[in-house]
């Protein structure tokens, strides 16, 4: 049966369902490639392919493509999944040199979590982390979308490329240099303090780095200034795939450039926006500790002490590895819960989801 040609007239093709047409196409492809006659036999028997048969057929035709993701898969397994056994330290009285899994491992159960939750500053650490991340998300998530839409609307390509380079450049500034720039402008004896004194202000200057209420605005807006152009790249790539005929049709209907953004561009990149929003919500409680520590002073500890700095100071520097791991695991569990909630809500509302 594998050597026979599948011949169907045009009238039969018009009467076929999508599934039958796809089945016929697969059978013809199998005949041309000389592969196994799974699809042909299935078509001759007038039955649809099973999931295993379809997977087997597709793997034989396109399985070699999987070789391209093999390096990334190996990287993820070694550097992402391999170290995950370290979360067991959260349930142990661990010291450097001890075996994580061995006959001499000293298990303490939930004691490290109890120590962490019993910390009198736990609520402050959690609220500082939540407020810093949620404000950063509110400001930072829509900003790249707006920038991408505006750049895509520019009529002159040269101006568009020039602005893109200008927006991308801050991304390549290291955190140490970035915080150094902030201190030169907003820190004690910085540019802003010098101008304030010369204009008749307080003799000590504004000293924004010593004020708790100034930490979050400085952290959030400096971070968004550094990354908004880089984050806009993926939206610009999605906008590049928008069919120009849609814009032409909208022009014929009398839509302005502003209206076309909402009627053509935004619906076209909506799936990309939803996917990135889900990923962003999954990392909502992950602020990182490097920049926070660099910007931290004795005066702004009230708002700059977060969960990640607690893990660093009390876990690594203080030698309480079990408590530090428990704090990090608690933060990760919250991120996973937020990711599941965001994915579920997105699936029900828009039909787009990660799984």
mmCIF file of C-alpha atoms in Angstrom:
data_model
loop_
_atom_site.group_PDB
_atom_site.id
_atom_site.type_symbol
_atom_site.label_atom_id
_atom_site.label_comp_id
_atom_site.label_asym_id
_atom_site.label_seq_id
_atom_site.Cartn_x
_atom_site.Cartn_y
_atom_site.Cartn_z
ATOM 1 C CA UNK A 1 0.000 0.000 0.000
ATOM 2 C CA UNK A 2 3.008 2.291 0.628
ATOM 3 C CA UNK A 3 3.924 2.212 -3.114
ATOM 4 C CA UNK A 4 0.462 3.264 -4.319
ATOM 5 C CA UNK A 5 -0.399 6.872 -5.109
ATOM 6 C CA UNK A 6 -3.239 8.548 -3.297
ATOM 7 C CA UNK A 7 -5.469 9.994 -6.038
ATOM 8 C CA UNK A 8 -8.458 12.128 -5.139
ATOM 9 C CA UNK A 9 -10.407 14.391 -7.465
ATOM 10 C CA UNK A 10 -11.077 18.046 -6.716
ATOM 11 C CA UNK A 11 -14.705 17.452 -5.713
ATOM 12 C CA UNK A 12 -13.635 14.984 -3.017
ATOM 13 C CA UNK A 13 -11.077 17.440 -1.686
ATOM 14 C CA UNK A 14 -13.724 20.162 -1.349
ATOM 15 C CA UNK A 15 -15.918 17.810 0.684
ATOM 16 C CA UNK A 16 -13.088 16.832 3.032
ATOM 17 C CA UNK A 17 -12.886 18.057 6.603
ATOM 18 C CA UNK A 18 -9.706 19.765 7.812
ATOM 19 C CA UNK A 19 -8.615 16.614 9.615
ATOM 20 C CA UNK A 20 -9.144 14.442 6.513
ATOM 21 C CA UNK A 21 -7.272 16.931 4.342
ATOM 22 C CA UNK A 22 -4.343 17.006 6.782
ATOM 23 C CA UNK A 23 -4.343 13.220 6.854
ATOM 24 C CA UNK A 24 -4.207 13.090 3.053
ATOM 25 C CA UNK A 25 -1.388 15.626 3.009
ATOM 26 C CA UNK A 26 0.616 13.585 5.525
ATOM 27 C CA UNK A 27 0.063 10.445 3.468
ATOM 28 C CA UNK A 28 1.312 12.136 0.306
ATOM 29 C CA UNK A 29 4.341 13.501 2.168
ATOM 30 C CA UNK A 30 5.180 10.043 3.440
ATOM 31 C CA UNK A 31 4.983 8.638 -0.091
ATOM 32 C CA UNK A 32 7.277 11.357 -1.451
ATOM 33 C CA UNK A 33 9.857 10.940 1.311
ATOM 34 C CA UNK A 34 9.876 7.150 1.139
ATOM 35 C CA UNK A 35 9.367 6.925 4.896
ATOM 36 C CA UNK A 36 7.231 4.399 6.703
ATOM 37 C CA UNK A 37 3.680 3.964 5.485
ATOM 38 C CA UNK A 38 2.053 4.769 8.812
ATOM 39 C CA UNK A 39 0.079 7.740 7.462
ATOM 40 C CA UNK A 40 -0.704 5.992 4.166
ATOM 41 C CA UNK A 41 -2.005 2.902 5.907
ATOM 42 C CA UNK A 42 -4.026 5.031 8.280
ATOM 43 C CA UNK A 43 -5.519 6.969 5.363
ATOM 44 C CA UNK A 44 -6.325 3.756 3.500
ATOM 45 C CA UNK A 45 -8.065 2.406 6.585
ATOM 46 C CA UNK A 46 -10.132 5.617 6.709
ATOM 47 C CA UNK A 47 -9.153 6.406 10.281
ATOM 48 C CA UNK A 48 -7.351 9.370 11.834
ATOM 49 C CA UNK A 49 -3.795 9.062 13.080
ATOM 50 C CA UNK A 50 -3.314 8.324 16.744
ATOM 51 C CA UNK A 51 -1.225 10.757 18.787
ATOM 52 C CA UNK A 52 1.668 8.288 18.895
ATOM 53 C CA UNK A 53 1.544 7.700 15.132
ATOM 54 C CA UNK A 54 1.475 11.430 14.441
ATOM 55 C CA UNK A 55 4.375 12.047 16.870
ATOM 56 C CA UNK A 56 6.358 9.197 15.297
ATOM 57 C CA UNK A 57 5.770 10.530 11.802
ATOM 58 C CA UNK A 58 6.688 14.110 12.722
ATOM 59 C CA UNK A 59 9.788 12.972 14.602
ATOM 60 C CA UNK A 60 11.053 11.055 11.567
ATOM 61 C CA UNK A 61 10.568 14.111 9.366
ATOM 62 C CA UNK A 62 11.662 16.908 11.716
ATOM 63 C CA UNK A 63 13.271 15.252 14.733
ATOM 64 C CA UNK A 64 16.749 16.475 13.794
ATOM 65 C CA UNK A 65 15.646 20.009 14.686
ATOM 66 C CA UNK A 66 15.725 18.956 18.349
ATOM 67 C CA UNK A 67 19.519 18.842 18.125
ATOM 68 C CA UNK A 68 19.541 22.641 18.088
ATOM 69 C CA UNK A 69 17.984 22.884 21.552
ATOM 70 C CA UNK A 70 20.260 20.192 23.001
ATOM 71 C CA UNK A 71 22.994 22.650 24.195
ATOM 72 C CA UNK A 72 20.377 24.830 25.919
ATOM 73 C CA UNK A 73 18.796 21.747 27.495
ATOM 74 C CA UNK A 74 22.164 20.573 28.837
ATOM 75 C CA UNK A 75 22.863 24.052 30.225
ATOM 76 C CA UNK A 76 19.499 24.194 32.016
ATOM 77 C CA UNK A 77 19.922 20.701 33.474
ATOM 78 C CA UNK A 78 23.424 21.405 34.804
ATOM 79 C CA UNK A 79 23.121 24.982 36.059
ATOM 80 C CA UNK A 80 19.388 25.291 36.851
ATOM 81 C CA UNK A 81 18.069 21.878 37.859
ATOM 82 C CA UNK A 82 21.335 20.394 39.155
ATOM 83 C CA UNK A 83 21.794 22.843 42.068
ATOM 84 C CA UNK A 84 18.138 22.523 43.133
ATOM 85 C CA UNK A 85 19.021 19.748 45.575
ATOM 86 C CA UNK A 86 20.536 22.547 47.670
ATOM 87 C CA UNK A 87 17.072 23.506 48.912
ATOM 88 C CA UNK A 88 17.437 20.572 51.317
ATOM 89 C CA UNK A 89 19.701 22.862 53.361
ATOM 90 C CA UNK A 90 16.538 24.705 54.413
ATOM 91 C CA UNK A 91 15.621 21.623 56.490
ATOM 92 C CA UNK A 92 19.100 21.004 57.935
ATOM 93 C CA UNK A 93 21.552 22.444 60.431
ATOM 94 C CA UNK A 94 24.119 22.912 57.695
ATOM 95 C CA UNK A 95 27.670 24.217 57.839
ATOM 96 C CA UNK A 96 30.203 24.400 54.977
ATOM 97 C CA UNK A 97 31.832 21.019 54.498
ATOM 98 C CA UNK A 98 28.818 19.027 55.702
ATOM 99 C CA UNK A 99 27.161 16.505 53.438
ATOM 100 C CA UNK A 100 23.790 17.632 52.135
ATOM 101 C CA UNK A 101 22.749 14.004 51.817
ATOM 102 C CA UNK A 102 24.661 11.563 53.948
ATOM 103 C CA UNK A 103 24.644 9.520 57.153
ATOM 104 C CA UNK A 104 25.845 12.506 59.219
ATOM 105 C CA UNK A 105 23.262 14.978 57.902
ATOM 106 C CA UNK A 106 21.474 16.693 60.783
ATOM 107 C CA UNK A 107 17.839 17.325 59.890
ATOM 108 C CA UNK A 108 15.930 19.994 61.797
ATOM 109 C CA UNK A 109 12.620 19.933 59.919
ATOM 110 C CA UNK A 110 10.810 23.284 59.886
ATOM 111 C CA UNK A 111 13.011 24.871 62.536
ATOM 112 C CA UNK A 112 14.792 27.184 60.065
ATOM 113 C CA UNK A 113 11.455 28.435 58.743
ATOM 114 C CA UNK A 114 10.227 29.057 62.277
ATOM 115 C CA UNK A 115 13.383 31.040 63.015
ATOM 116 C CA UNK A 116 12.896 33.087 59.871
ATOM 117 C CA UNK A 117 9.197 33.812 60.473
ATOM 118 C CA UNK A 118 9.880 34.601 64.143
ATOM 119 C CA UNK A 119 12.296 37.371 63.156
ATOM 120 C CA UNK A 120 10.750 40.640 64.415
ATOM 121 C CA UNK A 121 11.638 42.299 61.090
ATOM 122 C CA UNK A 122 10.088 39.588 58.888
ATOM 123 C CA UNK A 123 6.959 41.618 58.083
ATOM 124 C CA UNK A 124 9.082 44.660 57.208
ATOM 125 C CA UNK A 125 11.352 42.589 54.939
ATOM 126 C CA UNK A 126 8.354 41.075 53.163
ATOM 127 C CA UNK A 127 6.519 44.396 52.714
ATOM 128 C CA UNK A 128 9.665 46.147 51.485
ATOM 129 C CA UNK A 129 10.211 43.388 48.923
ATOM 130 C CA UNK A 130 6.587 43.400 47.796
ATOM 131 C CA UNK A 131 6.311 47.188 47.472
ATOM 132 C CA UNK A 132 9.633 47.523 45.672
ATOM 133 C CA UNK A 133 8.722 44.776 43.174
ATOM 134 C CA UNK A 134 5.083 45.729 42.606
ATOM 135 C CA UNK A 135 5.907 49.413 41.995
ATOM 136 C CA UNK A 136 8.725 48.346 39.696
ATOM 137 C CA UNK A 137 6.307 46.114 37.790
ATOM 138 C CA UNK A 138 3.642 48.822 37.489
ATOM 139 C CA UNK A 139 6.149 51.294 36.063
ATOM 140 C CA UNK A 140 8.467 48.937 34.221
ATOM 141 C CA UNK A 141 6.119 46.541 32.441
ATOM 142 C CA UNK A 142 4.086 48.955 30.247
ATOM 143 C CA UNK A 143 7.044 51.282 29.554
ATOM 144 C CA UNK A 144 8.788 49.043 26.944
ATOM 145 C CA UNK A 145 5.438 48.444 25.212
ATOM 146 C CA UNK A 146 4.803 52.182 24.910
ATOM 147 C CA UNK A 147 8.337 52.818 23.662
ATOM 148 C CA UNK A 148 8.096 50.007 21.092
ATOM 149 C CA UNK A 149 4.774 51.308 19.772
ATOM 150 C CA UNK A 150 6.122 54.855 19.491
ATOM 151 C CA UNK A 151 9.331 53.736 17.781
ATOM 152 C CA UNK A 152 7.358 51.586 15.366
ATOM 153 C CA UNK A 153 5.216 54.615 14.469
ATOM 154 C CA UNK A 154 8.166 56.784 13.446
ATOM 155 C CA UNK A 155 8.095 57.399 9.680
ATOM 156 C CA UNK A 156 11.863 57.879 9.241
ATOM 157 C CA UNK A 157 13.984 54.709 9.677
ATOM 158 C CA UNK A 158 17.180 56.663 10.447
ATOM 159 C CA UNK A 159 15.596 58.464 13.387
ATOM 160 C CA UNK A 160 14.122 55.171 14.584
ATOM 161 C CA UNK A 161 17.519 53.409 14.522
ATOM 162 C CA UNK A 162 19.205 56.337 16.254
ATOM 163 C CA UNK A 163 16.691 56.343 19.083
ATOM 164 C CA UNK A 164 16.947 52.575 19.431
ATOM 165 C CA UNK A 165 20.702 52.792 19.943
ATOM 166 C CA UNK A 166 20.181 55.625 22.424
ATOM 167 C CA UNK A 167 17.648 53.561 24.384
ATOM 168 C CA UNK A 168 19.666 50.316 24.288
ATOM 169 C CA UNK A 169 22.949 51.861 25.486
ATOM 170 C CA UNK A 170 22.121 52.135 29.243
ATOM 171 C CA UNK A 171 21.517 48.367 29.391
ATOM 172 C CA UNK A 172 25.251 47.761 28.977
ATOM 173 C CA UNK A 173 26.203 49.898 31.981
ATOM 174 C CA UNK A 174 27.208 47.721 34.925
ATOM 175 C CA UNK A 175 25.323 47.990 38.214
ATOM 176 C CA UNK A 176 28.389 49.353 40.018
ATOM 177 C CA UNK A 177 28.818 52.137 37.465
ATOM 178 C CA UNK A 178 25.070 52.833 37.514
ATOM 179 C CA UNK A 179 24.961 53.247 41.291
ATOM 180 C CA UNK A 180 28.119 55.348 41.105
ATOM 181 C CA UNK A 181 26.359 57.656 38.646
ATOM 182 C CA UNK A 182 23.347 57.871 40.964
ATOM 183 C CA UNK A 183 25.554 58.838 43.898
ATOM 184 C CA UNK A 184 27.351 61.455 41.824
ATOM 185 C CA UNK A 185 23.993 63.043 40.987
ATOM 186 C CA UNK A 186 21.758 62.359 44.006
ATOM 187 C CA UNK A 187 24.217 61.418 46.760
ATOM 188 C CA UNK A 188 25.819 63.561 49.455
ATOM 189 C CA UNK A 189 27.975 66.279 47.870
ATOM 190 C CA UNK A 190 26.571 65.234 44.495
ATOM 191 C CA UNK A 191 25.410 67.448 41.659
ATOM 192 C CA UNK A 192 21.863 67.871 42.987
ATOM 193 C CA UNK A 193 23.085 68.687 46.512
ATOM 194 C CA UNK A 194 25.546 71.256 45.179
ATOM 195 C CA UNK A 195 22.832 72.958 43.143
ATOM 196 C CA UNK A 196 20.481 72.924 46.127
ATOM 197 C CA UNK A 197 23.071 74.626 48.363
ATOM 198 C CA UNK A 198 23.918 77.248 45.735
ATOM 199 C CA UNK A 199 20.230 78.059 45.276
ATOM 200 C CA UNK A 200 19.824 78.749 48.993
ATOM 201 C CA UNK A 201 18.623 75.374 50.192
ATOM 202 C CA UNK A 202 19.713 73.384 53.231
ATOM 203 C CA UNK A 203 23.443 73.626 53.881
ATOM 204 C CA UNK A 204 23.655 69.836 54.097
ATOM 205 C CA UNK A 205 21.956 69.360 50.713
ATOM 206 C CA UNK A 206 19.073 67.040 49.911
ATOM 207 C CA UNK A 207 21.001 63.829 50.801
ATOM 208 C CA UNK A 208 18.487 61.587 49.047
ATOM 209 C CA UNK A 209 20.557 58.458 49.674
ATOM 210 C CA UNK A 210 20.050 58.932 53.416
ATOM 211 C CA UNK A 211 16.256 59.269 53.220
ATOM 212 C CA UNK A 212 14.128 56.069 53.377
ATOM 213 C CA UNK A 213 11.364 57.556 51.233
ATOM 214 C CA UNK A 214 13.810 58.278 48.390
ATOM 215 C CA UNK A 215 15.170 54.743 48.029
ATOM 216 C CA UNK A 216 12.269 53.204 46.081
ATOM 217 C CA UNK A 217 11.930 56.012 43.474
ATOM 218 C CA UNK A 218 15.694 56.034 42.866
ATOM 219 C CA UNK A 219 15.841 52.237 42.590
ATOM 220 C CA UNK A 220 12.786 51.854 40.341
ATOM 221 C CA UNK A 221 13.329 54.717 37.922
ATOM 222 C CA UNK A 222 17.068 54.082 37.524
ATOM 223 C CA UNK A 223 16.370 50.406 36.826
ATOM 224 C CA UNK A 224 13.696 51.197 34.268
ATOM 225 C CA UNK A 225 15.865 53.822 32.595
ATOM 226 C CA UNK A 226 18.568 51.202 32.228
ATOM 227 C CA UNK A 227 16.397 48.379 30.874
ATOM 228 C CA UNK A 228 13.318 49.787 29.119
ATOM 229 C CA UNK A 229 15.030 50.082 25.732
ATOM 230 C CA UNK A 230 16.429 46.561 25.902
ATOM 231 C CA UNK A 231 13.071 45.139 26.968
ATOM 232 C CA UNK A 232 11.380 46.847 24.016
ATOM 233 C CA UNK A 233 13.339 44.720 21.518
ATOM 234 C CA UNK A 234 10.983 41.759 21.734
ATOM 235 C CA UNK A 235 7.945 43.992 21.200
ATOM 236 C CA UNK A 236 9.588 45.623 18.189
ATOM 237 C CA UNK A 237 10.243 42.142 16.799
ATOM 238 C CA UNK A 238 6.583 41.249 17.274
ATOM 239 C CA UNK A 239 5.488 44.499 15.607
ATOM 240 C CA UNK A 240 7.726 43.729 12.631
ATOM 241 C CA UNK A 241 5.526 40.722 11.915
ATOM 242 C CA UNK A 242 2.317 42.759 11.635
ATOM 243 C CA UNK A 243 0.795 42.479 8.155
ATOM 244 C CA UNK A 244 1.154 45.890 6.389
ATOM 245 C CA UNK A 245 -2.139 45.267 4.594
ATOM 246 C CA UNK A 246 -3.933 45.683 7.924
ATOM 247 C CA UNK A 247 -2.554 49.207 8.238
ATOM 248 C CA UNK A 248 -3.484 49.946 4.642
ATOM 249 C CA UNK A 249 -7.044 48.778 5.258
ATOM 250 C CA UNK A 250 -7.236 50.905 8.396
ATOM 251 C CA UNK A 251 -6.007 53.941 6.436
ATOM 252 C CA UNK A 252 -8.708 53.391 3.844
ATOM 253 C CA UNK A 253 -11.261 53.361 6.655
ATOM 254 C CA UNK A 254 -9.928 56.732 7.829
ATOM 255 C CA UNK A 255 -8.061 55.540 10.956
ATOM 256 C CA UNK A 256 -5.335 57.855 12.209
ATOM 257 C CA UNK A 257 -1.895 56.643 13.271
ATOM 258 C CA UNK A 258 -2.986 56.777 16.902
ATOM 259 C CA UNK A 259 -6.124 54.728 16.230
ATOM 260 C CA UNK A 260 -4.134 52.171 14.229
ATOM 261 C CA UNK A 261 -1.946 51.557 17.273
ATOM 262 C CA UNK A 262 -4.968 50.374 19.235
ATOM 263 C CA UNK A 263 -6.811 48.634 16.411
ATOM 264 C CA UNK A 264 -3.884 46.944 14.606
ATOM 265 C CA UNK A 265 -0.606 46.990 16.531
ATOM 266 C CA UNK A 266 -1.801 46.201 20.048
ATOM 267 C CA UNK A 267 -4.041 43.239 19.053
ATOM 268 C CA UNK A 268 -1.170 41.841 16.967
ATOM 269 C CA UNK A 269 1.296 41.805 19.862
ATOM 270 C CA UNK A 270 -1.260 40.938 22.569
ATOM 271 C CA UNK A 271 -0.108 37.266 22.840
ATOM 272 C CA UNK A 272 3.501 38.424 23.298
ATOM 273 C CA UNK A 273 2.441 40.948 25.951
ATOM 274 C CA UNK A 274 0.486 38.281 27.843
ATOM 275 C CA UNK A 275 3.356 35.777 27.775
ATOM 276 C CA UNK A 276 5.848 38.345 29.067
ATOM 277 C CA UNK A 277 3.393 39.537 31.689
ATOM 278 C CA UNK A 278 3.023 35.973 33.009
ATOM 279 C CA UNK A 279 6.808 35.607 33.165
ATOM 280 C CA UNK A 280 7.135 38.980 34.889
ATOM 281 C CA UNK A 281 4.542 38.046 37.504
ATOM 282 C CA UNK A 282 6.448 34.785 38.080
ATOM 283 C CA UNK A 283 9.510 36.872 39.022
ATOM 284 C CA UNK A 284 7.558 39.552 40.856
ATOM 285 C CA UNK A 285 9.217 38.925 44.228
ATOM 286 C CA UNK A 286 12.733 38.664 42.787
ATOM 287 C CA UNK A 287 14.385 42.058 43.080
ATOM 288 C CA UNK A 288 17.943 40.845 43.356
ATOM 289 C CA UNK A 289 20.302 41.975 46.089
ATOM 290 C CA UNK A 290 23.282 43.411 44.198
ATOM 291 C CA UNK A 291 21.874 46.830 43.354
ATOM 292 C CA UNK A 292 19.989 47.043 46.649
ATOM 293 C CA UNK A 293 23.197 46.466 48.603
ATOM 294 C CA UNK A 294 25.063 49.020 46.500
ATOM 295 C CA UNK A 295 22.380 51.658 47.152
ATOM 296 C CA UNK A 296 21.871 50.737 50.793
ATOM 297 C CA UNK A 297 22.958 53.172 53.498
ATOM 298 C CA UNK A 298 22.395 53.396 57.243
ATOM 299 C CA UNK A 299 19.764 56.045 56.604
ATOM 300 C CA UNK A 300 17.552 54.100 54.177
ATOM 301 C CA UNK A 301 17.589 50.659 55.836
ATOM 302 C CA UNK A 302 13.960 51.165 56.766
ATOM 303 C CA UNK A 303 12.896 50.646 53.149
ATOM 304 C CA UNK A 304 15.949 49.009 51.526
ATOM 305 C CA UNK A 305 16.166 45.859 53.669
ATOM 306 C CA UNK A 306 14.425 43.140 51.636
ATOM 307 C CA UNK A 307 14.286 39.335 51.615
ATOM 308 C CA UNK A 308 17.222 38.894 49.250
ATOM 309 C CA UNK A 309 19.472 41.130 51.363
ATOM 310 C CA UNK A 310 18.361 39.147 54.426
ATOM 311 C CA UNK A 311 19.469 35.937 52.706
ATOM 312 C CA UNK A 312 22.810 37.522 51.862
ATOM 313 C CA UNK A 313 23.527 39.101 55.237
ATOM 314 C CA UNK A 314 22.164 36.504 57.653
ATOM 315 C CA UNK A 315 22.581 33.467 55.434
ATOM 316 C CA UNK A 316 25.947 33.916 53.742
ATOM 317 C CA UNK A 317 27.685 36.587 55.815
ATOM 318 C CA UNK A 318 26.180 35.525 59.150
ATOM 319 C CA UNK A 319 26.779 31.804 58.665
ATOM 320 C CA UNK A 320 23.091 30.864 59.138
ATOM 321 C CA UNK A 321 22.909 28.876 55.918
ATOM 322 C CA UNK A 322 19.781 26.945 56.828
ATOM 323 C CA UNK A 323 17.811 30.061 57.735
ATOM 324 C CA UNK A 324 19.042 31.886 54.626
ATOM 325 C CA UNK A 325 18.044 28.970 52.380
ATOM 326 C CA UNK A 326 14.634 28.811 54.073
ATOM 327 C CA UNK A 327 14.107 32.518 53.329
ATOM 328 C CA UNK A 328 15.118 32.038 49.711
ATOM 329 C CA UNK A 329 12.852 28.995 49.354
ATOM 330 C CA UNK A 330 9.946 30.947 50.829
ATOM 331 C CA UNK A 331 10.497 33.696 48.270
ATOM 332 C CA UNK A 332 10.670 31.156 45.429
ATOM 333 C CA UNK A 333 7.439 29.448 46.508
ATOM 334 C CA UNK A 334 5.644 32.805 46.421
ATOM 335 C CA UNK A 335 6.930 33.372 42.873
ATOM 336 C CA UNK A 336 5.694 29.939 41.773
ATOM 337 C CA UNK A 337 2.251 30.583 43.282
ATOM 338 C CA UNK A 338 2.042 33.962 41.527
ATOM 339 C CA UNK A 339 3.102 32.351 38.251
ATOM 340 C CA UNK A 340 0.385 29.692 38.487
ATOM 341 C CA UNK A 341 -2.255 32.297 39.374
ATOM 342 C CA UNK A 342 -1.225 34.591 36.501
ATOM 343 C CA UNK A 343 -1.207 31.706 34.021
ATOM 344 C CA UNK A 344 -4.633 30.465 35.168
ATOM 345 C CA UNK A 345 -6.230 33.914 35.018
ATOM 346 C CA UNK A 346 -4.721 34.613 31.609
ATOM 347 C CA UNK A 347 -5.955 31.287 30.249
ATOM 348 C CA UNK A 348 -9.519 31.921 31.407
ATOM 349 C CA UNK A 349 -9.698 35.560 30.298
ATOM 350 C CA UNK A 350 -7.715 35.662 27.062
ATOM 351 C CA UNK A 351 -7.172 32.011 26.171
ATOM 352 C CA UNK A 352 -3.364 32.557 26.106
ATOM 353 C CA UNK A 353 -1.189 30.741 28.622
ATOM 354 C CA UNK A 354 2.189 29.108 29.076
ATOM 355 C CA UNK A 355 0.705 25.673 29.667
#
